[in-house]
PDB file of C-alpha atoms and ligand atoms in Angstrom:
ATOM      1  CA  UNK A   1    -158.885 147.333  70.180  1.00  0.00           C
ATOM      2  CA  UNK A   2    -157.690 143.755  69.774  1.00  0.00           C
ATOM      3  CA  UNK A   3    -159.145 141.364  67.235  1.00  0.00           C
ATOM      4  CA  UNK A   4    -158.562 137.629  67.033  1.00  0.00           C
ATOM      5  CA  UNK A   5    -159.107 134.456  65.077  1.00  0.00           C
ATOM      6  CA  UNK A   6    -160.610 131.913  67.458  1.00  0.00           C
ATOM      7  CA  UNK A   7    -160.796 128.134  67.133  1.00  0.00           C
ATOM      8  CA  UNK A   8    -161.634 125.146  69.320  1.00  0.00           C
ATOM      9  CA  UNK A   9    -160.050 121.739  69.907  1.00  0.00           C
ATOM     10  CA  UNK A  10    -161.449 119.302  72.461  1.00  0.00           C
ATOM     11  CA  UNK A  11    -159.011 116.471  71.674  1.00  0.00           C
ATOM     12  CA  UNK A  12    -155.637 115.787  70.033  1.00  0.00           C
ATOM     13  CA  UNK A  13    -157.089 115.105  66.583  1.00  0.00           C
ATOM     14  CA  UNK A  14    -158.820 118.470  66.416  1.00  0.00           C
ATOM     15  CA  UNK A  15    -155.734 120.037  68.036  1.00  0.00           C
ATOM     16  CA  UNK A  16    -153.696 118.884  65.030  1.00  0.00           C
ATOM     17  CA  UNK A  17    -156.291 120.498  62.791  1.00  0.00           C
ATOM     18  CA  UNK A  18    -155.996 123.688  64.855  1.00  0.00           C
ATOM     19  CA  UNK A  19    -152.200 123.604  64.453  1.00  0.00           C
ATOM     20  CA  UNK A  20    -152.467 123.367  60.674  1.00  0.00           C
ATOM     21  CA  UNK A  21    -155.026 126.209  60.739  1.00  0.00           C
ATOM     22  CA  UNK A  22    -152.723 128.435  62.830  1.00  0.00           C
ATOM     23  CA  UNK A  23    -149.755 127.814  60.542  1.00  0.00           C
ATOM     24  CA  UNK A  24    -151.979 128.585  57.550  1.00  0.00           C
ATOM     25  CA  UNK A  25    -152.897 131.952  59.150  1.00  0.00           C
ATOM     26  CA  UNK A  26    -149.233 132.761  59.844  1.00  0.00           C
ATOM     27  CA  UNK A  27    -148.363 131.831  56.256  1.00  0.00           C
ATOM     28  CA  UNK A  28    -150.746 134.494  54.880  1.00  0.00           C
ATOM     29  CA  UNK A  29    -149.376 137.100  57.342  1.00  0.00           C
ATOM     30  CA  UNK A  30    -152.502 137.898  59.299  1.00  0.00           C
ATOM     31  CA  UNK A  31    -152.173 140.952  61.530  1.00  0.00           C
ATOM     32  CA  UNK A  32    -154.721 139.624  64.042  1.00  0.00           C
ATOM     33  CA  UNK A  33    -154.180 137.503  67.170  1.00  0.00           C
ATOM     34  CA  UNK A  34    -154.625 133.710  67.167  1.00  0.00           C
ATOM     35  CA  UNK A  35    -156.595 132.169  70.044  1.00  0.00           C
ATOM     36  CA  UNK A  36    -157.412 128.502  70.632  1.00  0.00           C
ATOM     37  CA  UNK A  37    -159.846 127.157  73.233  1.00  0.00           C
ATOM     38  CA  UNK A  38    -159.020 123.646  74.437  1.00  0.00           C
ATOM     39  CA  UNK A  39    -160.314 121.179  77.014  1.00  0.00           C
ATOM     40  CA  UNK A  40    -158.324 119.022  79.424  1.00  0.00           C
ATOM     41  CA  UNK A  41    -158.670 116.152  76.952  1.00  0.00           C
ATOM     42  CA  UNK A  42    -155.876 117.704  74.880  1.00  0.00           C
ATOM     43  CA  UNK A  43    -152.515 116.157  75.797  1.00  0.00           C
ATOM     44  CA  UNK A  44    -149.712 118.219  77.333  1.00  0.00           C
ATOM     45  CA  UNK A  45    -147.625 117.640  74.237  1.00  0.00           C
ATOM     46  CA  UNK A  46    -150.221 119.035  71.837  1.00  0.00           C
ATOM     47  CA  UNK A  47    -150.964 121.863  74.236  1.00  0.00           C
ATOM     48  CA  UNK A  48    -147.311 122.909  74.124  1.00  0.00           C
ATOM     49  CA  UNK A  49    -147.373 122.827  70.328  1.00  0.00           C
ATOM     50  CA  UNK A  50    -150.493 125.004  70.368  1.00  0.00           C
ATOM     51  CA  UNK A  51    -148.870 127.459  72.783  1.00  0.00           C
ATOM     52  CA  UNK A  52    -145.930 127.823  70.401  1.00  0.00           C
ATOM     53  CA  UNK A  53    -147.996 128.987  67.440  1.00  0.00           C
ATOM     54  CA  UNK A  54    -151.140 130.580  68.929  1.00  0.00           C
ATOM     55  CA  UNK A  55    -150.913 133.900  70.786  1.00  0.00           C
ATOM     56  CA  UNK A  56    -153.264 132.558  73.457  1.00  0.00           C
ATOM     57  CA  UNK A  57    -154.528 129.179  74.634  1.00  0.00           C
ATOM     58  CA  UNK A  58    -157.450 129.037  77.062  1.00  0.00           C
ATOM     59  CA  UNK A  59    -158.947 126.008  78.768  1.00  0.00           C
ATOM     60  CA  UNK A  60    -162.704 125.642  78.654  1.00  0.00           C
ATOM     61  CA  UNK A  61    -164.370 123.002  80.754  1.00  0.00           C
ATOM     62  CA  UNK A  62    -168.094 122.373  80.509  1.00  0.00           C
ATOM     63  CA  UNK A  63    -167.865 119.838  83.280  1.00  0.00           C
ATOM     64  CA  UNK A  64    -166.602 122.438  85.742  1.00  0.00           C
ATOM     65  CA  UNK A  65    -169.654 122.643  87.978  1.00  0.00           C
ATOM     66  CA  UNK A  66    -168.434 125.667  89.928  1.00  0.00           C
ATOM     67  CA  UNK A  67    -169.922 127.785  87.206  1.00  0.00           C
ATOM     68  CA  UNK A  68    -173.738 128.141  87.295  1.00  0.00           C
ATOM     69  CA  UNK A  69    -173.861 128.371  83.497  1.00  0.00           C
ATOM     70  CA  UNK A  70    -172.026 125.085  83.222  1.00  0.00           C
ATOM     71  CA  UNK A  71    -174.426 123.419  85.622  1.00  0.00           C
ATOM     72  CA  UNK A  72    -177.256 124.328  83.280  1.00  0.00           C
ATOM     73  CA  UNK A  73    -175.288 122.950  80.350  1.00  0.00           C
ATOM     74  CA  UNK A  74    -174.507 119.653  82.026  1.00  0.00           C
ATOM     75  CA  UNK A  75    -178.255 119.031  82.096  1.00  0.00           C
ATOM     76  CA  UNK A  76    -178.136 118.810  78.299  1.00  0.00           C
ATOM     77  CA  UNK A  77    -175.333 116.289  77.565  1.00  0.00           C
ATOM     78  CA  UNK A  78    -176.964 115.562  74.201  1.00  0.00           C
ATOM     79  CA  UNK A  79    -175.495 118.763  72.865  1.00  0.00           C
ATOM     80  CA  UNK A  80    -171.935 117.657  73.527  1.00  0.00           C
ATOM     81  CA  UNK A  81    -169.253 120.071  72.463  1.00  0.00           C
ATOM     82  CA  UNK A  82    -171.783 122.472  70.972  1.00  0.00           C
ATOM     83  CA  UNK A  83    -171.725 124.239  74.293  1.00  0.00           C
ATOM     84  CA  UNK A  84    -167.970 124.291  74.355  1.00  0.00           C
ATOM     85  CA  UNK A  85    -168.024 126.386  71.192  1.00  0.00           C
ATOM     86  CA  UNK A  86    -170.313 128.940  72.857  1.00  0.00           C
ATOM     87  CA  UNK A  87    -167.414 129.822  75.164  1.00  0.00           C
ATOM     88  CA  UNK A  88    -165.978 131.886  72.312  1.00  0.00           C
ATOM     89  CA  UNK A  89    -168.474 134.640  73.260  1.00  0.00           C
ATOM     90  CA  UNK A  90    -166.709 134.959  76.612  1.00  0.00           C
ATOM     91  CA  UNK A  91    -163.437 136.138  75.087  1.00  0.00           C
ATOM     92  CA  UNK A  92    -164.162 139.777  75.871  1.00  0.00           C
ATOM     93  CA  UNK A  93    -160.458 140.666  75.832  1.00  0.00           C
ATOM     94  CA  UNK A  94    -161.103 141.009  72.081  1.00  0.00           C
ATOM     95  CA  UNK A  95    -163.441 143.542  70.487  1.00  0.00           C
ATOM     96  CA  UNK A  96    -164.177 141.407  67.451  1.00  0.00           C
ATOM     97  CA  UNK A  97    -163.392 137.827  66.486  1.00  0.00           C
ATOM     98  CA  UNK A  98    -163.700 135.431  63.599  1.00  0.00           C
ATOM     99  CA  UNK A  99    -164.444 131.908  64.743  1.00  0.00           C
ATOM    100  CA  UNK A 100    -162.944 129.194  62.524  1.00  0.00           C
ATOM    101  CA  UNK A 101    -163.605 125.464  62.926  1.00  0.00           C
ATOM    102  CA  UNK A 102    -160.441 123.421  63.477  1.00  0.00           C
ATOM    103  CA  UNK A 103    -161.137 121.711  60.134  1.00  0.00           C
ATOM    104  CA  UNK A 104    -160.676 124.943  58.169  1.00  0.00           C
ATOM    105  CA  UNK A 105    -157.599 126.137  56.262  1.00  0.00           C
ATOM    106  CA  UNK A 106    -156.827 129.753  55.336  1.00  0.00           C
ATOM    107  CA  UNK A 107    -155.266 129.823  51.853  1.00  0.00           C
ATOM    108  CA  UNK A 108    -155.237 133.616  51.270  1.00  0.00           C
ATOM    109  CA  UNK A 109    -155.198 136.529  53.702  1.00  0.00           C
ATOM    110  CA  UNK A 110    -158.774 137.160  54.836  1.00  0.00           C
ATOM    111  CA  UNK A 111    -158.211 139.905  57.452  1.00  0.00           C
ATOM    112  CA  UNK A 112    -160.928 142.019  55.813  1.00  0.00           C
ATOM    113  CA  UNK A 113    -163.431 139.727  57.565  1.00  0.00           C
ATOM    114  CA  UNK A 114    -162.889 141.840  60.691  1.00  0.00           C
ATOM    115  CA  UNK A 115    -164.642 144.746  58.904  1.00  0.00           C
ATOM    116  CA  UNK A 116    -167.846 142.681  58.828  1.00  0.00           C
ATOM    117  CA  UNK A 117    -170.615 143.346  61.351  1.00  0.00           C
ATOM    118  CA  UNK A 118    -171.563 141.091  64.261  1.00  0.00           C
ATOM    119  CA  UNK A 119    -173.013 138.513  63.334  1.00  0.00           C
ATOM    120  CA  UNK A 120    -171.822 137.416  59.867  1.00  0.00           C
ATOM    121  CA  UNK A 121    -171.603 133.964  58.303  1.00  0.00           C
ATOM    122  CA  UNK A 122    -171.807 132.188  54.929  1.00  0.00           C
ATOM    123  CA  UNK A 123    -174.693 130.101  53.598  1.00  0.00           C
ATOM    124  CA  UNK A 124    -174.672 126.365  54.234  1.00  0.00           C
ATOM    125  CA  UNK A 125    -174.475 124.343  51.011  1.00  0.00           C
ATOM    126  CA  UNK A 126    -176.946 121.780  52.339  1.00  0.00           C
ATOM    127  CA  UNK A 127    -179.661 124.357  53.202  1.00  0.00           C
ATOM    128  CA  UNK A 128    -178.643 127.784  51.884  1.00  0.00           C
ATOM    129  CA  UNK A 129    -181.308 129.702  53.836  1.00  0.00           C
ATOM    130  CA  UNK A 130    -179.267 128.801  56.909  1.00  0.00           C
ATOM    131  CA  UNK A 131    -175.637 129.634  57.622  1.00  0.00           C
ATOM    132  CA  UNK A 132    -172.742 127.284  58.149  1.00  0.00           C
ATOM    133  CA  UNK A 133    -171.280 127.747  61.627  1.00  0.00           C
ATOM    134  CA  UNK A 134    -167.711 126.748  60.737  1.00  0.00           C
ATOM    135  CA  UNK A 135    -166.747 130.376  59.980  1.00  0.00           C
ATOM    136  CA  UNK A 136    -168.458 133.368  61.604  1.00  0.00           C
ATOM    137  CA  UNK A 137    -167.689 136.948  62.574  1.00  0.00           C
ATOM    138  CA  UNK A 138    -168.898 137.984  66.024  1.00  0.00           C
ATOM    139  CA  UNK A 139    -168.353 140.403  68.890  1.00  0.00           C
ATOM    140  CA  UNK A 140    -167.553 138.677  72.191  1.00  0.00           C
ATOM    141  CA  UNK A 141    -170.080 139.647  74.849  1.00  0.00           C
ATOM    142  CA  UNK A 142    -171.001 138.110  78.183  1.00  0.00           C
ATOM    143  CA  UNK A 143    -174.552 139.232  77.667  1.00  0.00           C
ATOM    144  CA  UNK A 144    -174.797 137.355  74.349  1.00  0.00           C
ATOM    145  CA  UNK A 145    -173.115 134.358  75.964  1.00  0.00           C
ATOM    146  CA  UNK A 146    -175.701 134.263  78.752  1.00  0.00           C
ATOM    147  CA  UNK A 147    -178.555 134.617  76.280  1.00  0.00           C
ATOM    148  CA  UNK A 148    -177.088 131.824  74.114  1.00  0.00           C
ATOM    149  CA  UNK A 149    -176.731 129.433  77.044  1.00  0.00           C
ATOM    150  CA  UNK A 150    -180.257 130.174  78.212  1.00  0.00           C
ATOM    151  CA  UNK A 151    -181.557 129.661  74.690  1.00  0.00           C
ATOM    152  CA  UNK A 152    -179.579 126.416  74.292  1.00  0.00           C
ATOM    153  CA  UNK A 153    -180.850 124.917  77.526  1.00  0.00           C
ATOM    154  CA  UNK A 154    -184.406 125.835  76.652  1.00  0.00           C
ATOM    155  CA  UNK A 155    -184.549 124.987  72.947  1.00  0.00           C
ATOM    156  CA  UNK A 156    -181.676 122.575  72.297  1.00  0.00           C
ATOM    157  CA  UNK A 157    -180.454 122.240  68.730  1.00  0.00           C
ATOM    158  CA  UNK A 158    -182.391 120.855  65.785  1.00  0.00           C
ATOM    159  CA  UNK A 159    -179.265 119.133  64.416  1.00  0.00           C
ATOM    160  CA  UNK A 160    -177.690 118.294  67.768  1.00  0.00           C
ATOM    161  CA  UNK A 161    -174.798 120.673  67.098  1.00  0.00           C
ATOM    162  CA  UNK A 162    -173.834 124.318  67.277  1.00  0.00           C
ATOM    163  CA  UNK A 163    -175.058 125.013  63.752  1.00  0.00           C
ATOM    164  CA  UNK A 164    -178.687 124.155  64.547  1.00  0.00           C
ATOM    165  CA  UNK A 165    -178.524 126.125  67.764  1.00  0.00           C
ATOM    166  CA  UNK A 166    -176.935 129.252  66.260  1.00  0.00           C
ATOM    167  CA  UNK A 167    -179.328 129.279  63.303  1.00  0.00           C
ATOM    168  CA  UNK A 168    -182.288 129.281  65.677  1.00  0.00           C
ATOM    169  CA  UNK A 169    -180.632 131.973  67.771  1.00  0.00           C
ATOM    170  CA  UNK A 170    -180.110 134.147  64.665  1.00  0.00           C
ATOM    171  CA  UNK A 171    -183.252 133.117  62.726  1.00  0.00           C
ATOM    172  CA  UNK A 172    -183.345 136.257  60.565  1.00  0.00           C
ATOM    173  CA  UNK A 173    -179.738 135.912  59.361  1.00  0.00           C
ATOM    174  CA  UNK A 174    -180.801 135.472  55.722  1.00  0.00           C
ATOM    175  CA  UNK A 175    -182.737 138.744  55.771  1.00  0.00           C
ATOM    176  CA  UNK A 176    -180.083 140.854  57.454  1.00  0.00           C
ATOM    177  CA  UNK A 177    -178.268 143.520  55.375  1.00  0.00           C
ATOM    178  CA  UNK A 178    -175.934 141.878  52.861  1.00  0.00           C
ATOM    179  CA  UNK A 179    -172.775 142.671  54.878  1.00  0.00           C
ATOM    180  CA  UNK A 180    -173.850 139.896  57.281  1.00  0.00           C
ATOM    181  CA  UNK A 181    -173.771 137.283  54.527  1.00  0.00           C
ATOM    182  CA  UNK A 182    -170.224 136.196  53.840  1.00  0.00           C
ATOM    183  CA  UNK A 183    -169.242 135.236  50.297  1.00  0.00           C
ATOM    184  CA  UNK A 184    -168.731 131.522  49.766  1.00  0.00           C
ATOM    185  CA  UNK A 185    -164.954 132.047  49.295  1.00  0.00           C
ATOM    186  CA  UNK A 186    -164.722 132.515  53.085  1.00  0.00           C
ATOM    187  CA  UNK A 187    -166.180 129.096  53.863  1.00  0.00           C
ATOM    188  CA  UNK A 188    -165.629 126.975  50.788  1.00  0.00           C
ATOM    189  CA  UNK A 189    -166.768 123.428  51.441  1.00  0.00           C
ATOM    190  CA  UNK A 190    -165.431 120.558  49.382  1.00  0.00           C
ATOM    191  CA  UNK A 191    -168.912 119.612  48.179  1.00  0.00           C
ATOM    192  CA  UNK A 192    -168.576 122.521  45.763  1.00  0.00           C
ATOM    193  CA  UNK A 193    -166.176 120.579  43.500  1.00  0.00           C
ATOM    194  CA  UNK A 194    -168.740 117.848  43.081  1.00  0.00           C
ATOM    195  CA  UNK A 195    -172.040 119.682  42.885  1.00  0.00           C
ATOM    196  CA  UNK A 196    -170.960 122.509  40.584  1.00  0.00           C
ATOM    197  CA  UNK A 197    -167.566 121.827  38.986  1.00  0.00           C
ATOM    198  CA  UNK A 198    -167.892 124.622  36.398  1.00  0.00           C
ATOM    199  CA  UNK A 199    -168.393 127.202  39.163  1.00  0.00           C
ATOM    200  CA  UNK A 200    -165.434 125.781  41.038  1.00  0.00           C
ATOM    201  CA  UNK A 201    -163.348 126.106  37.866  1.00  0.00           C
ATOM    202  CA  UNK A 202    -164.511 129.709  37.380  1.00  0.00           C
ATOM    203  CA  UNK A 203    -164.380 130.968  41.003  1.00  0.00           C
ATOM    204  CA  UNK A 204    -162.363 128.405  42.937  1.00  0.00           C
ATOM    205  CA  UNK A 205    -159.130 130.402  42.662  1.00  0.00           C
ATOM    206  CA  UNK A 206    -160.708 133.200  44.742  1.00  0.00           C
ATOM    207  CA  UNK A 207    -161.111 130.844  47.719  1.00  0.00           C
ATOM    208  CA  UNK A 208    -159.696 132.254  50.944  1.00  0.00           C
ATOM    209  CA  UNK A 209    -160.911 129.789  53.574  1.00  0.00           C
ATOM    210  CA  UNK A 210    -161.508 126.091  52.925  1.00  0.00           C
ATOM    211  CA  UNK A 211    -163.697 124.019  55.259  1.00  0.00           C
ATOM    212  CA  UNK A 212    -163.335 120.242  55.322  1.00  0.00           C
ATOM    213  CA  UNK A 213    -166.865 119.426  56.562  1.00  0.00           C
ATOM    214  CA  UNK A 214    -168.110 115.930  57.256  1.00  0.00           C
ATOM    215  CA  UNK A 215    -166.952 112.866  59.113  1.00  0.00           C
ATOM    216  CA  UNK A 216    -163.784 112.398  57.030  1.00  0.00           C
ATOM    217  CA  UNK A 217    -161.265 114.970  58.224  1.00  0.00           C
ATOM    218  CA  UNK A 218    -157.921 115.664  56.536  1.00  0.00           C
ATOM    219  CA  UNK A 219    -156.099 114.222  59.566  1.00  0.00           C
ATOM    220  CA  UNK A 220    -157.829 110.873  59.008  1.00  0.00           C
ATOM    221  CA  UNK A 221    -155.812 110.313  55.852  1.00  0.00           C
ATOM    222  CA  UNK A 222    -156.715 110.171  52.201  1.00  0.00           C
ATOM    223  CA  UNK A 223    -160.188 109.590  50.848  1.00  0.00           C
ATOM    224  CA  UNK A 224    -162.152 110.655  47.793  1.00  0.00           C
ATOM    225  CA  UNK A 225    -163.102 113.866  49.582  1.00  0.00           C
ATOM    226  CA  UNK A 226    -159.472 114.861  49.903  1.00  0.00           C
ATOM    227  CA  UNK A 227    -158.219 114.738  46.350  1.00  0.00           C
ATOM    228  CA  UNK A 228    -158.341 118.494  45.797  1.00  0.00           C
ATOM    229  CA  UNK A 229    -155.476 120.995  45.757  1.00  0.00           C
ATOM    230  CA  UNK A 230    -156.505 122.345  49.175  1.00  0.00           C
ATOM    231  CA  UNK A 231    -156.079 118.973  50.769  1.00  0.00           C
ATOM    232  CA  UNK A 232    -152.525 118.969  49.413  1.00  0.00           C
ATOM    233  CA  UNK A 233    -151.895 122.374  50.972  1.00  0.00           C
ATOM    234  CA  UNK A 234    -153.311 121.090  54.266  1.00  0.00           C
ATOM    235  CA  UNK A 235    -151.089 118.024  54.108  1.00  0.00           C
ATOM    236  CA  UNK A 236    -147.969 120.044  53.185  1.00  0.00           C
ATOM    237  CA  UNK A 237    -148.459 122.282  56.244  1.00  0.00           C
ATOM    238  CA  UNK A 238    -149.169 119.205  58.353  1.00  0.00           C
ATOM    239  CA  UNK A 239    -145.988 117.492  57.186  1.00  0.00           C
ATOM    240  CA  UNK A 240    -143.872 120.612  57.697  1.00  0.00           C
ATOM    241  CA  UNK A 241    -145.132 121.671  61.120  1.00  0.00           C
ATOM    242  CA  UNK A 242    -147.348 119.086  62.792  1.00  0.00           C
ATOM    243  CA  UNK A 243    -146.440 115.529  61.771  1.00  0.00           C
ATOM    244  CA  UNK A 244    -143.784 115.229  64.491  1.00  0.00           C
ATOM    245  CA  UNK A 245    -146.482 115.548  67.176  1.00  0.00           C
ATOM    246  CA  UNK A 246    -147.969 112.267  66.141  1.00  0.00           C
ATOM    247  CA  UNK A 247    -145.899 109.758  68.124  1.00  0.00           C
ATOM    248  CA  UNK A 248    -148.212 106.780  68.277  1.00  0.00           C
ATOM    249  CA  UNK A 249    -147.477 103.978  65.845  1.00  0.00           C
ATOM    250  CA  UNK A 250    -150.886 103.958  64.239  1.00  0.00           C
ATOM    251  CA  UNK A 251    -150.639 107.630  63.321  1.00  0.00           C
ATOM    252  CA  UNK A 252    -147.190 107.121  61.832  1.00  0.00           C
ATOM    253  CA  UNK A 253    -148.446 104.162  59.898  1.00  0.00           C
ATOM    254  CA  UNK A 254    -151.282 106.380  58.684  1.00  0.00           C
ATOM    255  CA  UNK A 255    -148.800 109.009  57.541  1.00  0.00           C
ATOM    256  CA  UNK A 256    -146.847 106.402  55.562  1.00  0.00           C
ATOM    257  CA  UNK A 257    -150.075 105.348  53.926  1.00  0.00           C
ATOM    258  CA  UNK A 258    -150.755 108.973  52.966  1.00  0.00           C
ATOM    259  CA  UNK A 259    -147.288 109.295  51.491  1.00  0.00           C
ATOM    260  CA  UNK A 260    -147.626 106.175  49.371  1.00  0.00           C
ATOM    261  CA  UNK A 261    -151.303 106.670  48.539  1.00  0.00           C
TER     262      UNK A 261
HETATM  263  N1  UDP B 301    -164.820 120.035  67.706  1.00  0.00           N
HETATM  264  C1  UDP B 301    -163.906 119.574  68.645  1.00  0.00           C
HETATM  265  N2  UDP B 301    -164.001 118.266  69.061  1.00  0.00           N
HETATM  266  C2  UDP B 301    -164.929 117.393  68.577  1.00  0.00           C
HETATM  267  C3  UDP B 301    -165.836 117.865  67.615  1.00  0.00           C
HETATM  268  C4  UDP B 301    -165.759 119.179  67.196  1.00  0.00           C
HETATM  269  O1  UDP B 301    -163.039 120.319  69.093  1.00  0.00           O
HETATM  270  O2  UDP B 301    -164.928 116.223  68.993  1.00  0.00           O
HETATM  271  C5  UDP B 301    -164.759 121.463  67.297  1.00  0.00           C
HETATM  272  C6  UDP B 301    -163.728 121.700  66.199  1.00  0.00           C
HETATM  273  O3  UDP B 301    -163.282 123.040  66.253  1.00  0.00           O
HETATM  274  C7  UDP B 301    -164.570 121.447  64.972  1.00  0.00           C
HETATM  275  C8  UDP B 301    -165.870 122.125  65.356  1.00  0.00           C
HETATM  276  O4  UDP B 301    -166.019 121.832  66.742  1.00  0.00           O
HETATM  277  O5  UDP B 301    -163.972 121.964  63.796  1.00  0.00           O
HETATM  278  C9  UDP B 301    -167.113 121.649  64.582  1.00  0.00           C
HETATM  279  O6  UDP B 301    -167.085 120.252  64.367  1.00  0.00           O
HETATM  280  P1  UDP B 301    -166.769 119.627  62.917  1.00  0.00           P
HETATM  281  O7  UDP B 301    -165.820 120.524  62.199  1.00  0.00           O
HETATM  282  O8  UDP B 301    -166.337 118.206  63.124  1.00  0.00           O
HETATM  283  O9  UDP B 301    -168.194 119.658  62.219  1.00  0.00           O
HETATM  284  P2  UDP B 301    -168.497 119.805  60.632  1.00  0.00           P
HETATM  285  O10 UDP B 301    -167.855 121.088  60.171  1.00  0.00           O
HETATM  286  O11 UDP B 301    -167.933 118.603  59.939  1.00  0.00           O
HETATM  287  O12 UDP B 301    -169.996 119.884  60.574  1.00  0.00           O
HETATM  288 MN1   MN B 302    -166.062 121.944  60.544  1.00  0.00          MN
END
């Protein structure tokens, strides 16, 4: 019985996020495996860095037309890397997994998530009757994978991404037994500081997994969204373990700007 944290990076930017995430999991001494799915867009250099910290790196390629499932997916290019995320259901070498977006950060050990049933997720702060698909507990299964792909090709996604698709695939999530609804501390989105500061002051210290949702990611440098303590933790891990992977001048310039800003 092997259980794993699973993430996805389709390019070098998200790969740097995945590296910070992996180091954050090591820092809190997780006992589970670390698995990252990548595409061929990730450079050899970043891939080697990923191989050094993850237990397993697998290459997923939606454009590989040898696979009948992929052929069906190619007919829906509008869904972009949504489909790439679905590949996590194919990791049947594990009995249970927790998927984490590459823009998440684990700040306290959260291994108890593996006791949760398939499928579990936390409410989305924008529409709390739906779940946020940046953190979810699931059981890999080829059967579920096939059903998901079929569903995706037929129905698409109401938001163009994996979150819309998965919410339609699990439409009764909100009414499932409470074990399926993860507490907010497992997918704490930065919006919480702004929309309910008193709650953040009261409960924020219990946060275990932070999720930097939105267009501005921590690897893009500082912005209003990234003033919080968790951004500083992200940046400290980045500086200690990942910054050296960023060899292009513009990234280094960006780092200097972070340091001075
Ligand atoms: N992702 C990726 N490449 C992309 C976009 C997304 O690898 O170009 C993966 C990555 O794991 C990311 C997840 O898909 O964390 C979901 O996208 P994102 O976190 O940007 O969405 P948000 O959480 O902001 O809605
Ligand atoms: Mn995300």
